[in-house]
Short mmCIF file of C-alpha atoms and ligand atoms in Angstrom, two decimals:
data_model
loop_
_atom_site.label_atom_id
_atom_site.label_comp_id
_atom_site.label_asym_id
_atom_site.label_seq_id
_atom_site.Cartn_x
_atom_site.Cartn_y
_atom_site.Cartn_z
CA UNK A 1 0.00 0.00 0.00
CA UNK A 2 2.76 2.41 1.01
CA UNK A 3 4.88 1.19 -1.78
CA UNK A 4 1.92 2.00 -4.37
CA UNK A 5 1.01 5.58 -2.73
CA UNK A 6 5.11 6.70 -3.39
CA UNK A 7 4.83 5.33 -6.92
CA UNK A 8 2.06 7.39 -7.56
CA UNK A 9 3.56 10.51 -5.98
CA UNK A 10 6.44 10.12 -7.95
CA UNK A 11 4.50 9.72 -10.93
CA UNK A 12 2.38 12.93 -10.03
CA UNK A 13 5.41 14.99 -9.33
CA UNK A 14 7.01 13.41 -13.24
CA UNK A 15 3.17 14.83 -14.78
CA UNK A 16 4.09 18.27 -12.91
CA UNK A 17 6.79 19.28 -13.79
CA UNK A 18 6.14 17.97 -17.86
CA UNK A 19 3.45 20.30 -17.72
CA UNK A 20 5.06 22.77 -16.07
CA UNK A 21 7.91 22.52 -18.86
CA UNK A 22 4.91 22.26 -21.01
CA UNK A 23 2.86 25.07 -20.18
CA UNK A 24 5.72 27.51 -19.15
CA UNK A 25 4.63 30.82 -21.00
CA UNK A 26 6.93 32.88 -23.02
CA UNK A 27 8.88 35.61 -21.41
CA UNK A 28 7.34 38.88 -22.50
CA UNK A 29 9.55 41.39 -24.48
CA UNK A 30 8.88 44.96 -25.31
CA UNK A 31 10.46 46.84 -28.85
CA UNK A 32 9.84 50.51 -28.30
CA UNK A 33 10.22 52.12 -31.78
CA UNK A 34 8.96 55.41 -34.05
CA UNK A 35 11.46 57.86 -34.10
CA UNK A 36 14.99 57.04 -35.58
CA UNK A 37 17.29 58.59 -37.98
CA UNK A 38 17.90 55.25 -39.17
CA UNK A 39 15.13 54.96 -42.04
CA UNK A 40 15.26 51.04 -41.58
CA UNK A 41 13.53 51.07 -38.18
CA UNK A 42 10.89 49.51 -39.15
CA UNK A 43 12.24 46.57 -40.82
CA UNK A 44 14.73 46.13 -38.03
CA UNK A 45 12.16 46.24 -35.09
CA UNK A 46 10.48 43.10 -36.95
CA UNK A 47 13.98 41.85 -37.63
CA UNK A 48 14.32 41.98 -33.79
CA UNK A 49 10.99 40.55 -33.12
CA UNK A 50 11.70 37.72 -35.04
CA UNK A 51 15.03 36.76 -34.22
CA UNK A 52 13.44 36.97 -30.16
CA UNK A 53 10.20 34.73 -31.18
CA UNK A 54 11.92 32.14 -33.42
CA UNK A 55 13.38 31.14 -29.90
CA UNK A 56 10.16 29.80 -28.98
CA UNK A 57 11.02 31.82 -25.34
CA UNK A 58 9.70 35.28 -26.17
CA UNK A 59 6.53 37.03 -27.13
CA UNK A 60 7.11 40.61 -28.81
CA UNK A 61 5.29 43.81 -28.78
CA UNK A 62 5.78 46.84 -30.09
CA UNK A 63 5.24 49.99 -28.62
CA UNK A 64 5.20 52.58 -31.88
CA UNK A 65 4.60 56.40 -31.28
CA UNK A 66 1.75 57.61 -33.65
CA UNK A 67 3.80 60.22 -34.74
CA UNK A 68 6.58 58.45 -36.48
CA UNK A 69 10.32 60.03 -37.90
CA UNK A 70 11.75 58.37 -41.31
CA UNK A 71 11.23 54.88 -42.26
CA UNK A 72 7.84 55.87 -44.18
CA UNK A 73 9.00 53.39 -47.13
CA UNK A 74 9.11 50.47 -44.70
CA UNK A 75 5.95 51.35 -42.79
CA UNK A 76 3.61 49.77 -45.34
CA UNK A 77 6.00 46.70 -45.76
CA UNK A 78 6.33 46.01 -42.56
CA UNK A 79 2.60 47.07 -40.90
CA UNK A 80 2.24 47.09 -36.69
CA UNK A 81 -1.93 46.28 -37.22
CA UNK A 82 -2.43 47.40 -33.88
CA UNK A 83 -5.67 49.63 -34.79
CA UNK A 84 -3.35 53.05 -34.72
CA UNK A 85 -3.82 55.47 -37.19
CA UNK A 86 0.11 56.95 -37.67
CA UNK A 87 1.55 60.16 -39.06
CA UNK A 88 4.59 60.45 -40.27
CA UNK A 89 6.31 63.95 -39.70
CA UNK A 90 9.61 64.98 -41.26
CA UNK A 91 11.51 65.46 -37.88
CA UNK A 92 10.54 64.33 -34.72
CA UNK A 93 7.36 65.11 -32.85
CA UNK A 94 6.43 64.42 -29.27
CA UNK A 95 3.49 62.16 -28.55
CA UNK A 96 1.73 62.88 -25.37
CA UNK A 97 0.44 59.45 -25.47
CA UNK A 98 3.07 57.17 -25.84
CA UNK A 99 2.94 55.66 -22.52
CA UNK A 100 3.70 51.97 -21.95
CA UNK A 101 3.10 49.72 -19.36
CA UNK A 102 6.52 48.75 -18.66
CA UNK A 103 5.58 46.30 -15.86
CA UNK A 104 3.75 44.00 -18.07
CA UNK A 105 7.59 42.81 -19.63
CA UNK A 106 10.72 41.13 -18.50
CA UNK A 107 12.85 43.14 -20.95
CA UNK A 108 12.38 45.92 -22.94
CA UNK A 109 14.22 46.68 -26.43
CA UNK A 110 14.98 50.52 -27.45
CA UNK A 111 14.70 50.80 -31.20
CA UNK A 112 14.77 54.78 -31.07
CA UNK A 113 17.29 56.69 -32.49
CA UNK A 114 19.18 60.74 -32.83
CA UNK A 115 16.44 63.20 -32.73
CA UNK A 116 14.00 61.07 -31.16
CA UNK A 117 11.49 63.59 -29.69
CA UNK A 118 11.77 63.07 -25.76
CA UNK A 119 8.93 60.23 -24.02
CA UNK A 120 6.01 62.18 -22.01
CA UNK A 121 7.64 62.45 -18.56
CA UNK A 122 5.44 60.30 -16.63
CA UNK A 123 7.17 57.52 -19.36
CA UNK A 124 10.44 58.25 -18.24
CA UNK A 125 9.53 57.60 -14.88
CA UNK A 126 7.90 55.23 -15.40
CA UNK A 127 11.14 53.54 -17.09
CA UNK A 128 13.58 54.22 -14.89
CA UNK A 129 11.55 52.42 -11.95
CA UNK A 130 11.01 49.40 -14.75
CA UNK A 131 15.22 49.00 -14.89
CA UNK A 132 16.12 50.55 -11.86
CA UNK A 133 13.41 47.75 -9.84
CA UNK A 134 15.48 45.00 -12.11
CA UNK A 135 13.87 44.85 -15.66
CA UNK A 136 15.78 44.08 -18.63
CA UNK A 137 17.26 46.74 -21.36
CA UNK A 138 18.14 45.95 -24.27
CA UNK A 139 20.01 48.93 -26.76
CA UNK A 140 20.93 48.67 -30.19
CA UNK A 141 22.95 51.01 -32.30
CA UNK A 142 21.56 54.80 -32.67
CA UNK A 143 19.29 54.05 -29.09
CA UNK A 144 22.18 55.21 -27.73
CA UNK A 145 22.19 58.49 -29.78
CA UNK A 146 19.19 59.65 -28.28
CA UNK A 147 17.78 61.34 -25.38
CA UNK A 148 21.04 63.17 -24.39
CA UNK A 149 20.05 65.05 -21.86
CA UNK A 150 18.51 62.41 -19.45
CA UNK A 151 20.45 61.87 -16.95
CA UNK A 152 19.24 58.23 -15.72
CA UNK A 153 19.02 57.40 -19.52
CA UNK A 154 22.60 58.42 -19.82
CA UNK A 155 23.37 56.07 -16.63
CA UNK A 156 21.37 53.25 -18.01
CA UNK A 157 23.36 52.82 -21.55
CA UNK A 158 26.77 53.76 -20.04
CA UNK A 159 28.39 55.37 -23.02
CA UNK A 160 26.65 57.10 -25.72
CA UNK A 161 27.32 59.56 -28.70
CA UNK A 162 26.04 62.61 -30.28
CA UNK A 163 22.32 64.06 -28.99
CA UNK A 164 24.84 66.78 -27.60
CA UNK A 165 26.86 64.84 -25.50
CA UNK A 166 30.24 66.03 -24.33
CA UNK A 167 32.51 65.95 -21.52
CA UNK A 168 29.78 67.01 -19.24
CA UNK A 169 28.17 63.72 -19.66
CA UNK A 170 31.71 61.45 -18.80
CA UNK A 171 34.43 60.43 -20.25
CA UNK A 172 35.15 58.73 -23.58
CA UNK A 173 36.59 54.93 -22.69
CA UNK A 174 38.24 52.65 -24.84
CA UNK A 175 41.32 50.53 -25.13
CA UNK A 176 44.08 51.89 -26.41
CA UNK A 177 46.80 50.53 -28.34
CA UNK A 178 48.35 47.85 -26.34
CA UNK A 179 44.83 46.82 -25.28
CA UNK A 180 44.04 48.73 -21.52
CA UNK A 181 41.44 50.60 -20.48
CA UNK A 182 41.44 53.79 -20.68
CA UNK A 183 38.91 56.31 -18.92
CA UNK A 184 39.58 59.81 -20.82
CA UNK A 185 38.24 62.62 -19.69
CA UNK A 186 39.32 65.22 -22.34
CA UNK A 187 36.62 67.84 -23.50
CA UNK A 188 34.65 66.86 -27.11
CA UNK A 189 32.17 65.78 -28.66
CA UNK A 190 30.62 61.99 -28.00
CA UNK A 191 30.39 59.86 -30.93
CA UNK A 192 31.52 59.53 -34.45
CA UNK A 193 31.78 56.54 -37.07
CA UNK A 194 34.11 56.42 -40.15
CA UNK A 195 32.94 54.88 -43.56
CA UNK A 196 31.52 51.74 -43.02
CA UNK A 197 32.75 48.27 -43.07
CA UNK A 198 33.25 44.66 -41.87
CA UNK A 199 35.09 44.35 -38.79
CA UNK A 200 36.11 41.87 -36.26
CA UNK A 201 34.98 41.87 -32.75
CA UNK A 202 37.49 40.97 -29.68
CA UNK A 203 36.27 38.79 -26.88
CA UNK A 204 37.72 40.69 -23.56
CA UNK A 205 35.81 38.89 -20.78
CA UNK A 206 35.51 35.32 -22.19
CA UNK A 207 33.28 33.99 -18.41
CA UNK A 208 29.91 36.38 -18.79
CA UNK A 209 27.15 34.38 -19.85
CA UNK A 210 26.99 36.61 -23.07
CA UNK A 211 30.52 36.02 -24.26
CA UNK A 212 31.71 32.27 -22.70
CA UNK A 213 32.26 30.07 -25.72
CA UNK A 214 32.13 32.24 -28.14
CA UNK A 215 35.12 32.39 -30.45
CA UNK A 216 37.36 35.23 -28.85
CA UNK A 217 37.88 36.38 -32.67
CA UNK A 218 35.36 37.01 -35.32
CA UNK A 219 34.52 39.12 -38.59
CA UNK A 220 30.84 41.22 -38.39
CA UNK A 221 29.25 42.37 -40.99
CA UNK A 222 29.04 45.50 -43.07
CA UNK A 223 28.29 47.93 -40.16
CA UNK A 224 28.89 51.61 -38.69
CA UNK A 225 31.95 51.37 -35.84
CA UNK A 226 30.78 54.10 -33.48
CA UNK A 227 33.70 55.33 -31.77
CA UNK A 228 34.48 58.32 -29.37
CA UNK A 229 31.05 56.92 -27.09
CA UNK A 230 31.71 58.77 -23.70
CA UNK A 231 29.56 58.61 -20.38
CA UNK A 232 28.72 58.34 -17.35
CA UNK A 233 30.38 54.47 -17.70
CA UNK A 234 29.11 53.47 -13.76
CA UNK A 235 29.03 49.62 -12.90
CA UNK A 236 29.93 48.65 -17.17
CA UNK A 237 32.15 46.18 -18.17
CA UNK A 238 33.20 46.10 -21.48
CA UNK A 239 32.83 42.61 -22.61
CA UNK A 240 34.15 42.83 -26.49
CA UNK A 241 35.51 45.73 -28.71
CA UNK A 242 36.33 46.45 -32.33
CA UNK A 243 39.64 48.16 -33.74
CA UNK A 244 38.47 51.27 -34.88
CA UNK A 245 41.27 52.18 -37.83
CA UNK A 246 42.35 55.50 -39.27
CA UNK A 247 41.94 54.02 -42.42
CA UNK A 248 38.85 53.51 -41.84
CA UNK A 249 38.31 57.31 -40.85
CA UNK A 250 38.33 55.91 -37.11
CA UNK A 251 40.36 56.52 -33.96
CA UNK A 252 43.08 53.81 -33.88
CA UNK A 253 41.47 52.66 -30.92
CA UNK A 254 39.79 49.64 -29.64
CA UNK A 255 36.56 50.66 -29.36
CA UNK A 256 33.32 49.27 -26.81
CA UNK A 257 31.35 46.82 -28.83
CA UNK A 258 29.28 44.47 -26.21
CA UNK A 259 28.73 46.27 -22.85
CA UNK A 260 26.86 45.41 -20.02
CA UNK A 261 25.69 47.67 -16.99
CA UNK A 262 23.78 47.54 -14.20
CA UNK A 263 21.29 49.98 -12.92
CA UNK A 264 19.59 49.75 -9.77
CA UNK A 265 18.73 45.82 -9.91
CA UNK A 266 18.58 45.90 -13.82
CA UNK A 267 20.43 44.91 -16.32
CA UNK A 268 21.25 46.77 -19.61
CA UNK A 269 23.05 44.98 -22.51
CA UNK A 270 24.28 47.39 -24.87
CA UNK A 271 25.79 47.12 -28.28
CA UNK A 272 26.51 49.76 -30.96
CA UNK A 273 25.83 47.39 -33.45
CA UNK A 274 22.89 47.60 -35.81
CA UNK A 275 23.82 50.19 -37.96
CA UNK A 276 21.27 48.81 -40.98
CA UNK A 277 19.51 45.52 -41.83
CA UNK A 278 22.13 44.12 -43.47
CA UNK A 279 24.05 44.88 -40.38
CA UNK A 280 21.33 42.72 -38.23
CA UNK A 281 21.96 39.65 -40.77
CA UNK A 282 24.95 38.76 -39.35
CA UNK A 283 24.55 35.36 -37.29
CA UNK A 284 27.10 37.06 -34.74
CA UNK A 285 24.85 40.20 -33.94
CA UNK A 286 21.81 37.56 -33.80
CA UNK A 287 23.95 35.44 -31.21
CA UNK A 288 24.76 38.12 -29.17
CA UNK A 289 21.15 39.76 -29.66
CA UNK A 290 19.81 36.88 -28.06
CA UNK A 291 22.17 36.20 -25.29
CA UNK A 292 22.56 39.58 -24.27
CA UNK A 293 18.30 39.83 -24.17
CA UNK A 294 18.39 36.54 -21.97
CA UNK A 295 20.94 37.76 -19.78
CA UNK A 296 18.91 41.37 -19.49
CA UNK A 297 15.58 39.74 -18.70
CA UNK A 298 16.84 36.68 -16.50
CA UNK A 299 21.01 37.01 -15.64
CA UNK A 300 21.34 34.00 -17.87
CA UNK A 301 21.84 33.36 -21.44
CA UNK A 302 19.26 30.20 -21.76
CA UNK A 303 20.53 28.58 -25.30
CA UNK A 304 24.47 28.70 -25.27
CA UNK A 305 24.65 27.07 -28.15
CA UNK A 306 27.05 28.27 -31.46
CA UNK A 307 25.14 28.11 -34.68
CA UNK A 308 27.02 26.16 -36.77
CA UNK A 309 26.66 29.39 -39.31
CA UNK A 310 28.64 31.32 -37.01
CA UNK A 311 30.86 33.57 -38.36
CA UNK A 312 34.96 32.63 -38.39
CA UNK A 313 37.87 34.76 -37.39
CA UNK A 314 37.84 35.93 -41.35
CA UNK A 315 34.49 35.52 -42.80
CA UNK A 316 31.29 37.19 -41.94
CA UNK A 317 28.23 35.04 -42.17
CA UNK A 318 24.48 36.59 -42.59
CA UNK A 319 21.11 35.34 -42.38
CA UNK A 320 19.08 37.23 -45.45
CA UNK A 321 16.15 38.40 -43.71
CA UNK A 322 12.77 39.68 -45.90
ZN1 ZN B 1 24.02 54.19 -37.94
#
């Protein structure tokens, strides 16, 4: 009698936890987009969106302003169907209504870009709590080229460029020639990019979840290599970096490429990668896309797996996306 009673509590604790693997829901995942001076926004924020739900462990909205900045072309192609009428405007316009509910995600993806109008107030408080309480942030490319003068924004991405940043915002940091840190606090401007290209990223701390096992050498695709990024750069570790050549029209310098920081109890993974869609193909910035948004909305990267399409130390590999 005993005997049978464990066998069937073993068997009903085997038929929990199956359904529990079976039934756990998707984490939630927020891409807040409209306003970019990249005119591909809208094809990347579905480029994102896919790359997250092909995982089977996300589910993606999209938080669009209903004014929108550039990317008209791609609006139709790429349509939200969320029942919002949109206007397009030729520079940015505020929306009073853009207001999220931030605490309905585990991590949030910024998909703005320079000139962004600012978020209604009560949004940037709103989003500051979200990280600072231990939400996820995820920022790609130009989100970083936004919202200069917010101060907790500035804290949240660690370094960022133009959107009139300058000394008063931190320093420039970067690796210089023989490969240390360096935390510069000379007056200029934040951010600049020479002509674009395909260049190899540098694995520099090979144990975070993001970066362990990946190769420590290997070539990205045709992309923008922001350089001069300066900040407030509090609780970041740089995890990989580019060369940034003079030939290139860059700064000689090895240059921030995979960051993380930590704000409050959240976590921010930031890349400057993500320059266009093309850029976005590449099975490297897909990789580290998805590790660095599992690591953001749970401190762990869940599938540490290589694709086998990985790129190698000299050949980019890309993923055509439509
Ligand atoms: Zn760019």
């Amino acid at each position: 009698m005993l005997r049978a009673l464990g066998s069937s509590f073993c068997m009903f604790l085997l038929l929990s936890s199956v359904s529990f693997a079976q039934s756990k829901a998707p984490m939630k995942a927020l891409i807040m987009d409209g306003q970019n001076n990249h005119g591909a926004w809208p094809k990347t924020t579905m480029m994102v969106k896919k790359y997250l739900e092909d995982t089977k462990r996300y589910s993606v909205d999209i938080a669009r302003t209903k004014y929108t900045m550039q990317g008209d072309d791609l609006l139709a192609k790429y349509p939200l169907n969320d029942g919002v009428v949109r206007e397009a405007k030729k520079s940015a316009v505020a929306d009073p209504d853009y207001i999220p509910d931030f605490s309905k995600y585990n991590v949030v993806i910024n998909n703005f870009g320079f000139g962004a109008a600012p978020w209604p107030e009560a949004t940037n408080v709103a989003f500051e709590k979200f990280v600072s309480n231990g939400g996820g942030l995820v920022i790609l490319h130009a989100a970083e080229n936004c919202f200069g003068d917010w101060e907790q924004y500035n804290k949240m991405i660690g370094l960022g460029g133009w959107g009139n940043r300058t000394e008063k915002n931190g320093p420039y940091v970067y690796l210089d020639a023989n490969e240390k840190k360096v935390v510069d606090n000379s007056p200029g401007k934040g951010g600049s990019h020479g002509s674009q290209h395909e260049f190899s990223l540098i694995v520099r701390d090979a144990e975070h979840p993001i970066t362990k096992g990946l190769p420590k050498t290997w070539l990205h695709s045709k992309d923008e290599l922001y350089d001069r990024l300066r900040g407030p750069a509090q609780n970041m570790q740089i995890l990989a970096t580019s060369f940034s050549s003079k030939a290139h029209g860059g700064t000689d310098r090895h240059e921030p490429m995979i960051m993380t920081i930590d704000y409050g109890k959240g976590r921010v993974f930031h890349t400057p990668m993500g320059h266009a869609d093309y850029s976005m193909e590449c099975v490297g910035f897909i990789t580290v896309l998805l590790r660095g948004t599992d690591w953001a909305a749970t401190g762990t990267v869940v599938d540490t797996t290589i694709p086998s399409d990985f790129p190698r130390i000299d050949k980019s590999s890309q993923r055509k996306f439509d």
